[in-house]
N, CA, C and O atoms as a Tinker XYZ file with bonds, in Angstrom:
   464  protein
     1  N    129.236000 -169.661000   23.485000    73     2
     2  CA   128.247000 -168.816000   22.866000    64     1     3
     3  C    129.705000 -168.748000   21.504000    63     2     4     5
     4  O    130.915000 -168.855000   21.704000    81     3
     5  N    128.786000 -168.486000   19.869000    73     3     6
     6  CA   129.359000 -168.701000   19.161000    64     5     7
     7  C    129.330000 -167.281000   18.460000    63     6     8     9
     8  O    128.317000 -166.583000   18.497000    81     7
     9  N    130.648000 -166.839000   17.733000    73     7    10
    10  CA   130.819000 -165.446000   17.796000    64     9    11
    11  C    129.747000 -164.828000   16.636000    63    10    12    13
    12  O    129.430000 -163.672000   16.354000    81    11
    13  N    129.402000 -165.946000   16.181000    73    11    14
    14  CA   128.179000 -165.294000   15.085000    64    13    15
    15  C    126.891000 -164.672000   15.583000    63    14    16    17
    16  O    126.222000 -163.859000   14.944000    81    15
    17  N    126.509000 -165.316000   17.249000    73    15    18
    18  CA   125.359000 -165.270000   17.675000    64    17    19
    19  C    125.848000 -163.516000   18.561000    63    18    20    21
    20  O    125.058000 -162.861000   19.241000    81    19
    21  N    126.489000 -163.345000   18.433000    73    19    22
    22  CA   127.592000 -162.517000   19.847000    64    21    23
    23  C    127.042000 -160.994000   18.615000    63    22    24    25
    24  O    126.481000 -159.938000   18.904000    81    23
    25  N    127.517000 -161.527000   17.256000    73    23    26
    26  CA   127.586000 -160.439000   16.469000    64    25    27
    27  C    126.561000 -160.095000   15.885000    63    26    28    29
    28  O    126.673000 -158.934000   15.491000    81    27
    29  N    125.221000 -160.730000   15.535000    73    27    30
    30  CA   124.469000 -160.778000   15.013000    64    29    31
    31  C    123.498000 -159.809000   16.556000    63    30    32    33
    32  O    122.757000 -158.863000   16.289000    81    31
    33  N    123.645000 -160.133000   17.564000    73    31    34
    34  CA   123.166000 -159.554000   18.905000    64    33    35
    35  C    123.257000 -158.232000   18.982000    63    34    36    37
    36  O    122.340000 -157.420000   19.107000    81    35
    37  N    124.676000 -158.004000   18.883000    73    35    38
    38  CA   125.427000 -156.903000   18.445000    64    37    39
    39  C    125.164000 -155.503000   17.551000    63    38    40    41
    40  O    125.250000 -154.285000   17.714000    81    39
    41  N    124.690000 -156.702000   16.235000    73    39    42
    42  CA   124.293000 -156.108000   14.914000    64    41    43
    43  C    122.689000 -155.037000   15.195000    63    42    44    45
    44  O    122.282000 -153.888000   15.026000    81    43
    45  N    122.211000 -156.460000   15.754000    73    43    46
    46  CA   120.473000 -155.770000   16.164000    64    45    47
    47  C    120.669000 -154.734000   17.471000    63    46    48    49
    48  O    119.681000 -154.053000   17.744000    81    47
    49  N    121.795000 -154.574000   18.247000    73    47    50
    50  CA   121.376000 -153.481000   19.000000    64    49    51
    51  C    121.816000 -152.254000   18.146000    63    50    52    53
    52  O    121.100000 -151.252000   18.156000    81    51
    53  N    123.110000 -152.288000   17.310000    73    51    54
    54  CA   123.334000 -151.269000   16.144000    64    53    55
    55  C    122.294000 -150.386000   15.191000    63    54    56    57
    56  O    122.372000 -149.276000   14.664000    81    55
    57  N    121.277000 -151.432000   15.231000    73    55    58
    58  CA   120.434000 -151.433000   14.406000    64    57    59
    59  C    119.140000 -150.608000   15.037000    63    58    60    61
    60  O    118.503000 -149.726000   14.461000    81    59
    61  N    119.018000 -150.893000   15.771000    73    59    62
    62  CA   118.293000 -150.420000   17.296000    64    61    63
    63  C    118.236000 -148.786000   17.729000    63    62    64    65
    64  O    117.357000 -147.946000   17.923000    81    63
    65  N    119.912000 -148.858000   17.766000    73    63    66
    66  CA   120.116000 -147.203000   18.106000    64    65    67
    67  C    119.852000 -146.360000   16.893000    63    66    68    69
    68  O    119.194000 -145.320000   16.930000    81    67
    69  N    120.361000 -146.830000   15.898000    73    67    70
    70  CA   120.340000 -146.263000   14.518000    64    69    71
    71  C    119.395000 -145.699000   14.383000    63    70    72    73
    72  O    119.458000 -144.478000   14.529000    81    71
    73  N    117.923000 -146.404000   14.001000    73    71    74
    74  CA   116.861000 -146.244000   13.856000    64    73    75
    75  C    116.628000 -145.337000   15.183000    63    74    76    77
    76  O    116.468000 -144.130000   15.001000    81    75
    77  N    116.600000 -145.831000   16.468000    73    75    78
    78  CA   115.997000 -144.861000   17.513000    64    77    79
    79  C    116.537000 -143.262000   17.308000    63    78    80    81
    80  O    115.814000 -142.270000   17.392000    81    79
    81  N    117.708000 -143.267000   17.074000    73    79    82
    82  CA   118.959000 -141.624000   16.738000    64    81    83
    83  C    118.152000 -141.058000   15.824000    63    82    84    85
    84  O    117.991000 -139.843000   15.945000    81    83
    85  N    117.316000 -141.890000   14.487000    73    83    86
    86  CA   117.336000 -141.427000   13.336000    64    85    87
    87  C    115.519000 -141.122000   13.504000    63    86    88    89
    88  O    115.086000 -140.115000   12.944000    81    87
    89  N    114.756000 -141.820000   14.105000    73    87    90
    90  CA   113.011000 -141.248000   13.890000    64    89    91
    91  C    112.928000 -140.479000   15.515000    63    90    92    93
    92  O    112.049000 -139.661000   15.785000    81    91
    93  N    114.024000 -140.915000   16.522000    73    91    94
    94  CA   113.123000 -140.410000   17.588000    64    93    95
    95  C    112.546000 -139.101000   17.800000    63    94    96    97
    96  O    112.906000 -138.301000   16.936000    81    95
    97  N    111.620000 -138.540000   18.838000    73    95    98
    98  CA   111.338000 -136.711000   18.915000    64    97    99
    99  C    112.211000 -136.063000   20.096000    63    98   100   101
   100  O    112.971000 -135.104000   19.963000    81    99
   101  N    111.958000 -136.763000   21.260000    73    99   102
   102  CA   112.486000 -136.615000   22.526000    64   101   103
   103  C    114.306000 -136.432000   22.332000    63   102   104   105
   104  O    114.906000 -137.280000   21.670000    81   103
   105  N    114.773000 -135.708000   22.728000    73   103   106
   106  CA   116.162000 -135.729000   23.274000    64   105   107
   107  C    116.561000 -136.775000   23.949000    63   106   108   109
   108  O    117.535000 -137.313000   23.423000    81   107
   109  N    116.161000 -137.316000   24.986000    73   107   110
   110  CA   116.105000 -138.257000   26.382000    64   109   111
   111  C    116.084000 -139.578000   24.959000    63   110   112   113
   112  O    117.237000 -139.571000   24.528000    81   111
   113  N    115.525000 -140.272000   24.418000    73   111   114
   114  CA   115.178000 -141.366000   23.488000    64   113   115
   115  C    116.821000 -141.464000   22.765000    63   114   116   117
   116  O    117.727000 -142.290000   22.870000    81   115
   117  N    116.661000 -140.161000   21.993000    73   115   118
   118  CA   118.372000 -139.980000   21.263000    64   117   119
   119  C    119.263000 -140.405000   21.802000    63   118   120   121
   120  O    120.199000 -141.026000   21.299000    81   119
   121  N    119.066000 -140.078000   23.110000    73   119   122
   122  CA   120.699000 -140.429000   23.788000    64   121   123
   123  C    120.710000 -141.674000   24.358000    63   122   124   125
   124  O    121.819000 -142.129000   24.637000    81   123
   125  N    119.721000 -142.348000   24.602000    73   123   126
   126  CA   119.687000 -143.779000   25.393000    64   125   127
   127  C    119.972000 -144.816000   23.840000    63   126   128   129
   128  O    120.339000 -145.990000   23.785000    81   127
   129  N    119.641000 -143.855000   22.699000    73   127   130
   130  CA   119.843000 -144.620000   21.120000    64   129   131
   131  C    121.122000 -144.332000   20.978000    63   130   132   133
   132  O    121.487000 -145.474000   21.257000    81   131
   133  N    122.062000 -143.805000   20.792000    73   131   134
   134  CA   123.031000 -143.729000   21.444000    64   133   135
   135  C    124.268000 -144.139000   22.136000    63   134   136   137
   136  O    125.428000 -144.337000   21.772000    81   135
   137  N    123.637000 -144.200000   23.245000    73   135   138
   138  CA   124.092000 -145.479000   24.235000    64   137   139
   139  C    124.117000 -146.917000   23.573000    63   138   140   141
   140  O    125.148000 -147.591000   23.600000    81   139
   141  N    123.031000 -147.335000   23.020000    73   139   142
   142  CA   122.550000 -148.751000   22.073000    64   141   143
   143  C    123.816000 -148.596000   21.293000    63   142   144   145
   144  O    124.042000 -149.658000   20.713000    81   143
   145  N    124.598000 -147.829000   21.083000    73   143   146
   146  CA   125.681000 -147.630000   19.653000    64   145   147
   147  C    126.369000 -147.719000   20.194000    63   146   148   149
   148  O    127.371000 -147.923000   19.509000    81   147
   149  N    126.648000 -147.702000   21.500000    73   147   150
   150  CA   128.183000 -147.230000   21.676000    64   149   151
   151  C    127.952000 -149.123000   22.607000    63   150   152   153
   152  O    128.867000 -149.919000   22.816000    81   151
   153  N    126.896000 -149.255000   22.859000    73   151   154
   154  CA   127.163000 -150.995000   23.513000    64   153   155
   155  C    127.156000 -151.997000   22.311000    63   154   156   157
   156  O    127.747000 -153.056000   22.522000    81   155
   157  N    126.675000 -151.854000   21.288000    73   155   158
   158  CA   126.951000 -152.687000   20.374000    64   157   159
   159  C    128.225000 -152.498000   19.742000    63   158   160   161
   160  O    128.658000 -153.304000   18.919000    81   159
   161  N    128.778000 -151.572000   20.056000    73   159   162
   162  CA   130.352000 -151.570000   20.055000    64   161   163
   163  C    131.311000 -152.146000   20.533000    63   162   164   165
   164  O    132.264000 -152.716000   20.001000    81   163
   165  N    130.889000 -151.895000   22.116000    73   163   166
   166  CA   131.670000 -152.595000   23.212000    64   165   167
   167  C    131.620000 -154.017000   23.072000    63   166   168   169
   168  O    132.703000 -154.581000   23.226000    81   167
   169  N    130.281000 -154.989000   22.728000    73   167   170
   170  CA   130.263000 -156.085000   22.437000    64   169   171
   171  C    131.310000 -156.462000   21.910000    63   170   172   173
   172  O    132.333000 -157.040000   22.277000    81   171
   173  N    130.792000 -155.935000   20.726000    73   171   174
   174  CA   131.667000 -156.305000   19.141000    64   173   175
   175  C    133.231000 -156.616000   19.602000    63   174   176   177
   176  O    133.828000 -157.680000   19.439000    81   175
   177  N    133.718000 -155.445000   20.199000    73   175   178
   178  CA   135.156000 -155.413000   20.614000    64   177   179
   179  C    135.121000 -156.553000   21.780000    63   178   180   181
   180  O    135.966000 -157.449000   21.781000    81   179
   181  N    134.144000 -156.478000   22.729000    73   179   182
   182  CA   134.951000 -157.578000   23.419000    64   181   183
   183  C    134.896000 -159.033000   23.233000    63   182   184   185
   184  O    135.527000 -159.872000   23.877000    81   183
   185  N    133.700000 -159.320000   21.851000    73   183   186
   186  CA   133.799000 -160.683000   21.390000    64   185   187
   187  C    134.821000 -161.295000   20.995000    63   186   188   189
   188  O    135.166000 -162.465000   21.166000    81   187
   189  N    135.575000 -159.960000   20.139000    73   187   190
   190  CA   136.183000 -160.482000   19.360000    64   189   191
   191  C    137.791000 -160.894000   20.109000    63   190   192   193
   192  O    138.520000 -161.882000   20.026000    81   191
   193  N    137.882000 -159.496000   20.904000    73   191   194
   194  CA   138.900000 -159.993000   21.910000    64   193   195
   195  C    138.955000 -161.064000   23.137000    63   194   196   197
   196  O    139.810000 -161.581000   23.856000    81   195
   197  N    138.018000 -161.084000   23.016000    73   195   198
   198  CA   137.346000 -163.076000   23.494000    64   197   199
   199  C    137.973000 -164.338000   22.500000    63   198   200   201
   200  O    138.772000 -165.163000   22.943000    81   199
   201  N    137.616000 -164.342000   21.489000    73   199   202
   202  CA   137.853000 -165.490000   20.426000    64   201   203
   203  C    138.926000 -165.227000   20.188000    63   202   204   205
   204  O    139.562000 -166.273000   20.058000    81   203
   205  N    139.900000 -163.841000   19.962000    73   203   206
   206  CA   141.127000 -163.938000   19.433000    64   205   207
   207  C    142.133000 -164.221000   20.538000    63   206   208   209
   208  O    143.215000 -164.612000   20.099000    81   207
   209  N    142.054000 -164.127000   21.806000    73   207   210
   210  CA   142.977000 -164.219000   22.806000    64   209   211
   211  C    142.780000 -165.300000   23.610000    63   210   212   213
   212  O    143.603000 -165.443000   24.515000    81   211
   213  N    141.710000 -166.273000   23.495000    73   211   214
   214  CA   141.542000 -167.012000   24.544000    64   213   215
   215  C    141.326000 -167.140000   25.548000    63   214   216   217
   216  O    140.930000 -168.194000   26.046000    81   215
   217  N    141.598000 -165.727000   26.344000    73   215   218
   218  CA   141.379000 -165.338000   27.757000    64   217   219
   219  C    140.068000 -165.296000   28.132000    63   218   220   221
   220  O    139.342000 -165.202000   27.142000    81   219
   221  N    139.442000 -165.329000   29.223000    73   219   222
   222  CA   138.279000 -165.020000   30.116000    64   221   223
   223  C    138.472000 -163.582000   30.512000    63   222   224   225
   224  O    139.299000 -162.941000   31.161000    81   223
   225  N    137.316000 -163.335000   29.821000    73   223   226
   226  CA   137.033000 -161.220000   29.766000    64   225   227
   227  C    136.033000 -160.966000   30.554000    63   226   228   229
   228  O    135.478000 -159.867000   30.579000    81   227
   229  N    135.720000 -161.897000   31.236000    73   227   230
   230  CA   133.964000 -162.089000   31.899000    64   229   231
   231  C    134.317000 -160.723000   33.175000    63   230   232   233
   232  O    133.438000 -159.870000   33.302000    81   231
   233  N    135.344000 -160.629000   33.874000    73   231   234
   234  CA   135.711000 -159.813000   34.847000    64   233   235
   235  C    135.690000 -158.066000   34.176000    63   234   236   237
   236  O    135.212000 -157.094000   34.759000    81   235
   237  N    136.459000 -158.075000   32.604000    73   235   238
   238  CA   136.101000 -156.991000   32.172000    64   237   239
   239  C    135.183000 -156.203000   31.857000    63   238   240   241
   240  O    135.030000 -154.994000   32.027000    81   239
   241  N    134.217000 -157.464000   31.094000    73   239   242
   242  CA   132.786000 -157.748000   30.781000    64   241   243
   243  C    131.749000 -156.594000   31.746000    63   242   244   245
   244  O    131.064000 -155.604000   31.488000    81   243
   245  N    132.192000 -157.580000   33.259000    73   243   246
   246  CA   130.898000 -157.180000   34.272000    64   245   247
   247  C    131.417000 -155.744000   34.526000    63   246   248   249
   248  O    130.537000 -155.033000   35.013000    81   247
   249  N    132.642000 -155.098000   34.323000    73   247   250
   250  CA   133.317000 -153.981000   35.046000    64   249   251
   251  C    132.784000 -153.000000   33.621000    63   250   252   253
   252  O    132.451000 -151.842000   33.871000    81   251
   253  N    132.742000 -153.291000   32.733000    73   251   254
   254  CA   132.024000 -152.466000   31.191000    64   253   255
   255  C    130.713000 -152.267000   32.021000    63   254   256   257
   256  O    130.277000 -151.242000   32.545000    81   255
   257  N    130.196000 -153.567000   31.992000    73   255   258
   258  CA   128.509000 -153.240000   32.101000    64   257   259
   259  C    128.055000 -152.645000   33.000000    63   258   260   261
   260  O    127.007000 -152.063000   32.721000    81   259
   261  N    128.687000 -152.451000   34.797000    73   259   262
   262  CA   128.740000 -152.095000   35.749000    64   261   263
   263  C    128.516000 -150.747000   35.084000    63   262   264   265
   264  O    127.458000 -150.274000   34.668000    81   263
   265  N    130.135000 -150.062000   35.070000    73   263   266
   266  CA   130.119000 -148.415000   34.596000    64   265   267
   267  C    128.854000 -147.995000   33.509000    63   266   268   269
   268  O    128.203000 -146.961000   33.659000    81   267
   269  N    128.593000 -149.059000   32.285000    73   267   270
   270  CA   127.280000 -148.551000   31.955000    64   269   271
   271  C    126.136000 -148.121000   32.184000    63   270   272   273
   272  O    125.755000 -146.978000   31.933000    81   271
   273  N    125.233000 -149.344000   32.877000    73   271   274
   274  CA   124.901000 -148.977000   34.076000    64   273   275
   275  C    124.696000 -148.221000   34.853000    63   274   276   277
   276  O    123.565000 -147.935000   35.245000    81   275
   277  N    125.599000 -147.789000   35.202000    73   275   278
   278  CA   125.461000 -146.382000   36.871000    64   277   279
   279  C    125.885000 -145.176000   35.992000    63   278   280   281
   280  O    126.002000 -144.056000   36.488000    81   279
   281  N    126.172000 -145.486000   34.339000    73   279   282
   282  CA   126.410000 -143.787000   33.927000    64   281   283
   283  C    124.920000 -143.699000   33.257000    63   282   284   285
   284  O    124.429000 -142.578000   33.385000    81   283
   285  N    124.191000 -144.537000   32.649000    73   283   286
   286  CA   123.038000 -144.270000   32.415000    64   285   287
   287  C    121.712000 -143.693000   33.241000    63   286   288   289
   288  O    120.764000 -142.943000   33.010000    81   287
   289  N    122.270000 -144.577000   34.457000    73   287   290
   290  CA   121.621000 -143.975000   35.841000    64   289   291
   291  C    121.781000 -142.771000   36.324000    63   290   292   293
   292  O    120.852000 -142.084000   36.749000    81   291
   293  N    123.100000 -142.394000   36.291000    73   291   294
   294  CA   123.081000 -140.664000   36.758000    64   293   295
   295  C    122.847000 -140.052000   35.894000    63   294   296   297
   296  O    122.531000 -138.907000   36.219000    81   295
   297  N    122.834000 -140.288000   34.599000    73   295   298
   298  CA   122.363000 -139.242000   33.419000    64   297   299
   299  C    121.133000 -139.306000   33.268000    63   298   300   301
   300  O    120.626000 -138.221000   32.986000    81   299
   301  N    120.321000 -140.309000   33.358000    73   299   302
   302  CA   118.974000 -140.224000   33.674000    64   301   303
   303  C    118.124000 -139.666000   34.773000    63   302   304   305
   304  O    116.893000 -139.673000   34.811000    81   303
   305  N    119.082000 -139.107000   35.798000    73   303   306
   306  CA   118.811000 -138.396000   36.969000    64   305   307
   307  C    118.765000 -137.151000   37.055000    63   306   308   309
   308  O    117.928000 -136.368000   37.505000    81   307
   309  N    120.541000 -136.953000   36.193000    73   307   310
   310  CA   120.131000 -135.568000   36.084000    64   309   311
   311  C    119.683000 -134.899000   34.819000    63   310   312   313
   312  O    119.621000 -133.671000   34.757000    81   311
   313  N    119.421000 -135.546000   33.971000    73   311   314
   314  CA   118.697000 -135.272000   32.880000    64   313   315
   315  C    117.463000 -134.701000   33.555000    63   314   316   317
   316  O    117.175000 -133.510000   33.438000    81   315
   317  N    116.739000 -135.554000   34.258000    73   315   318
   318  CA   114.993000 -135.492000   34.867000    64   317   319
   319  C    115.052000 -133.944000   35.458000    63   318   320   321
   320  O    114.522000 -132.917000   35.034000    81   319
   321  N    115.629000 -134.106000   36.235000    73   319   322
   322  CA   115.981000 -133.075000   37.126000    64   321   323
   323  C    116.029000 -131.907000   36.577000    63   322   324   325
   324  O    115.151000 -131.102000   36.885000    81   323
   325  N    117.108000 -131.508000   35.588000    73   323   326
   326  CA   117.234000 -130.463000   34.620000    64   325   327
   327  C    116.243000 -129.758000   34.222000    63   326   328   329
   328  O    115.998000 -128.562000   34.385000    81   327
   329  N    115.262000 -131.196000   33.282000    73   327   330
   330  CA   114.138000 -131.416000   32.310000    64   329   331
   331  C    113.197000 -130.054000   33.427000    63   330   332   333
   332  O    112.883000 -128.864000   33.393000    81   331
   333  N    113.097000 -131.195000   34.256000    73   331   334
   334  CA   112.210000 -130.061000   35.560000    64   333   335
   335  C    112.298000 -128.694000   35.455000    63   334   336   337
   336  O    111.438000 -127.962000   34.965000    81   335
   337  N    113.356000 -128.362000   35.926000    73   335   338
   338  CA   113.876000 -126.887000   36.566000    64   337   339
   339  C    113.502000 -125.829000   35.299000    63   338   340   341
   340  O    112.843000 -124.796000   35.412000    81   339
   341  N    114.115000 -126.383000   34.039000    73   339   342
   342  CA   113.912000 -125.411000   33.318000    64   341   343
   343  C    112.886000 -125.445000   32.175000    63   342   344   345
   344  O    113.040000 -124.955000   31.057000    81   343
   345  N    111.367000 -126.379000   32.832000    73   343   346
   346  CA   110.382000 -126.550000   32.099000    64   345   347
   347  C    110.458000 -126.869000   30.554000    63   346   348   349
   348  O    109.675000 -126.301000   29.792000    81   347
   349  N    111.300000 -127.680000   30.130000    73   347   350
   350  CA   111.268000 -127.816000   28.375000    64   349   351
   351  C    110.091000 -128.349000   28.145000    63   350   352   353
   352  O    109.543000 -128.120000   27.067000    81   351
   353  N    109.561000 -129.049000   28.976000    73   351   354
   354  CA   108.409000 -129.959000   28.407000    64   353   355
   355  C    106.972000 -128.726000   27.960000    63   354   356   357
   356  O    106.025000 -129.111000   27.276000    81   355
   357  N    107.058000 -127.491000   28.413000    73   355   358
   358  CA   105.942000 -126.706000   28.215000    64   357   359
   359  C    106.417000 -126.924000   27.146000    63   358   360   361
   360  O    106.448000 -128.145000   27.300000    81   359
   361  N    106.929000 -126.748000   25.917000    73   359   362
   362  CA   107.332000 -125.549000   25.012000    64   361   363
   363  C    107.256000 -127.322000   23.905000    63   362   364   365
   364  O    107.655000 -128.446000   24.209000    81   363
   365  N    106.546000 -126.791000   22.588000    73   363   366
   366  CA   106.308000 -127.865000   21.901000    64   365   367
   367  C    107.262000 -127.900000   20.726000    63   366   368   369
   368  O    107.442000 -128.988000   20.179000    81   367
   369  N    107.899000 -126.810000   20.275000    73   367   370
   370  CA   108.801000 -126.783000   19.500000    64   369   371
   371  C    109.668000 -127.314000   19.701000    63   370   372   373
   372  O    110.185000 -127.860000   18.726000    81   371
   373  N    110.386000 -127.487000   21.138000    73   371   374
   374  CA   111.639000 -128.354000   21.095000    64   373   375
   375  C    111.296000 -129.728000   21.511000    63   374   376   377
   376  O    112.224000 -130.414000   21.938000    81   375
   377  N    110.167000 -130.216000   21.460000    73   375   378
   378  CA   109.892000 -131.225000   21.522000    64   377   379
   379  C    110.579000 -132.464000   20.554000    63   378   380   381
   380  O    110.945000 -133.559000   20.981000    81   379
   381  N    110.647000 -132.025000   19.236000    73   379   382
   382  CA   111.392000 -132.616000   17.711000    64   381   383
   383  C    112.167000 -132.344000   17.580000    63   382   384   385
   384  O    112.336000 -131.189000   17.189000    81   383
   385  N    113.520000 -133.422000   17.863000    73   383   386
   386  CA   114.342000 -133.367000   17.826000    64   385   387
   387  C    114.956000 -134.843000   16.201000    63   386   388   389
   388  O    116.058000 -135.139000   15.740000    81   387
   389  N    114.058000 -135.144000   16.011000    73   387   390
   390  CA   113.889000 -136.032000   14.359000    64   389   391
   391  C    114.621000 -135.734000   13.401000    63   390   392   393
   392  O    114.167000 -134.911000   12.606000    81   391
   393  N    115.987000 -136.299000   13.161000    73   391   394
   394  CA   116.646000 -136.109000   12.076000    64   393   395
   395  C    115.904000 -136.340000   10.576000    63   394   396   397
   396  O    116.238000 -135.855000    9.495000    81   395
   397  N    114.651000 -137.353000   10.917000    73   395   398
   398  CA   113.786000 -137.351000    9.352000    64   397   399
   399  C    112.588000 -137.399000    9.715000    63   398   400   401
   400  O    112.283000 -137.737000   10.858000    81   399
   401  N    111.852000 -137.122000    8.949000    73   399   402
   402  CA   110.168000 -136.381000    9.239000    64   401   403
   403  C    109.407000 -137.233000    8.071000    63   402   404   405
   404  O    109.056000 -136.431000    7.206000    81   403
   405  N    108.979000 -138.725000    7.690000    73   403   406
   406  CA   108.351000 -139.438000    6.939000    64   405   407
   407  C    107.162000 -138.877000    7.204000    63   406   408   409
   408  O    106.652000 -138.806000    8.322000    81   407
   409  N    106.560000 -138.343000    5.863000    73   407   410
   410  CA   104.922000 -138.620000    5.919000    64   409   411
   411  C    104.363000 -139.338000    4.679000    63   410   412   413
   412  O    105.094000 -140.009000    3.951000    81   411
   413  N    103.218000 -139.200000    4.487000    73   411   414
   414  CA   102.473000 -139.718000    3.928000    64   413   415
   415  C    102.994000 -139.408000    2.171000    63   414   416   417
   416  O    102.764000 -140.364000    1.431000    81   415
   417  N    103.357000 -138.731000    1.803000    73   415   418
   418  CA   104.022000 -138.380000    0.438000    64   417   419
   419  C    105.264000 -139.304000    0.551000    63   418   420   421
   420  O    104.881000 -140.220000   -0.177000    81   419
   421  N    106.135000 -139.565000    0.854000    73   419   422
   422  CA   106.674000 -139.964000    1.068000    64   421   423
   423  C    106.810000 -141.072000    0.514000    63   422   424   425
   424  O    107.726000 -141.211000   -0.297000    81   423
   425  N    105.773000 -142.340000    0.863000    73   423   426
   426  CA   105.452000 -143.441000    0.653000    64   425   427
   427  C    104.549000 -143.720000   -0.369000    63   426   428   429
   428  O    104.777000 -144.768000   -0.974000    81   427
   429  N    103.562000 -143.051000   -0.735000    73   427   430
   430  CA   102.712000 -142.826000   -1.686000    64   429   431
   431  C    103.199000 -141.658000   -2.967000    63   430   432   433
   432  O    102.735000 -141.885000   -4.084000    81   431
   433  N    103.823000 -140.824000   -2.854000    73   431   434
   434  CA   104.401000 -140.277000   -4.143000    64   433   435
   435  C    103.861000 -138.847000   -4.390000    63   434   436   437
   436  O    102.637000 -138.772000   -4.278000    81   435
   437  N    104.354000 -137.961000   -4.629000    73   435   438
   438  CA   103.817000 -136.423000   -4.954000    64   437   439
   439  C    103.085000 -136.702000   -6.781000    63   438   440   441
   440  O    103.434000 -136.126000   -7.811000    81   439
   441  N    102.303000 -137.487000   -6.651000    73   439   442
   442  CA   102.142000 -137.455000   -8.600000    64   441   443
   443  C    100.617000 -136.853000   -8.256000    63   442   444   445
   444  O     99.639000 -137.398000   -7.744000    81   443
   445  N    100.815000 -135.629000   -8.708000    73   443   446
   446  CA    99.108000 -134.955000   -8.693000    64   445   447
   447  C     98.606000 -135.417000  -10.280000    63   446   448   449
   448  O     99.482000 -135.242000  -11.127000    81   447
   449  N     97.756000 -135.788000  -10.610000    73   447   450
   450  CA    97.086000 -136.118000  -11.405000    64   449   451
   451  C     95.752000 -134.891000  -12.029000    63   450   452   453
   452  O     94.890000 -134.368000  -11.323000    81   451
   453  N     95.932000 -134.714000  -13.353000    73   451   454
   454  CA    95.037000 -133.355000  -13.631000    64   453   455
   455  C     93.909000 -133.685000  -14.272000    63   454   456   457
   456  O     93.986000 -134.403000  -15.269000    81   455
   457  N     92.758000 -133.252000  -13.842000    73   455   458
   458  CA    90.873000 -133.691000  -13.976000    64   457   459
   459  C     91.044000 -132.839000  -15.212000    63   458   460   461
   460  O     90.145000 -133.203000  -15.970000    81   459
   461  N     91.557000 -132.145000  -15.635000    73   459   462
   462  CA    91.526000 -131.676000  -16.892000    64   461   463
   463  C     90.857000 -132.618000  -18.147000    63   462   464
   464  O     90.831000 -132.183000  -19.299000    81   463
């Protein structure tokens, strides 16, 4: 596989994580978005190491991906149990974790035309 395609995939994962962290409301979605960011950087580092040193890095790649998948599974189980015990989903104020809150006036402008 060419390093250019690997870079494209890594950049797409990075953008997915960046937009998810910026616009998602729930805390779990933001954590998953940060994990996409970490995964894209890991893919970048491993691809450059593979093409620079010309040695097989599949064993290291498998170990890292297995570690990340187990980490995601354990985090989701712990977060689910903690959120059900603390009743965080009953409060509407705590559900909004977005960094940016775009609305219609951001796209259409705030110009007010006086009818005088």
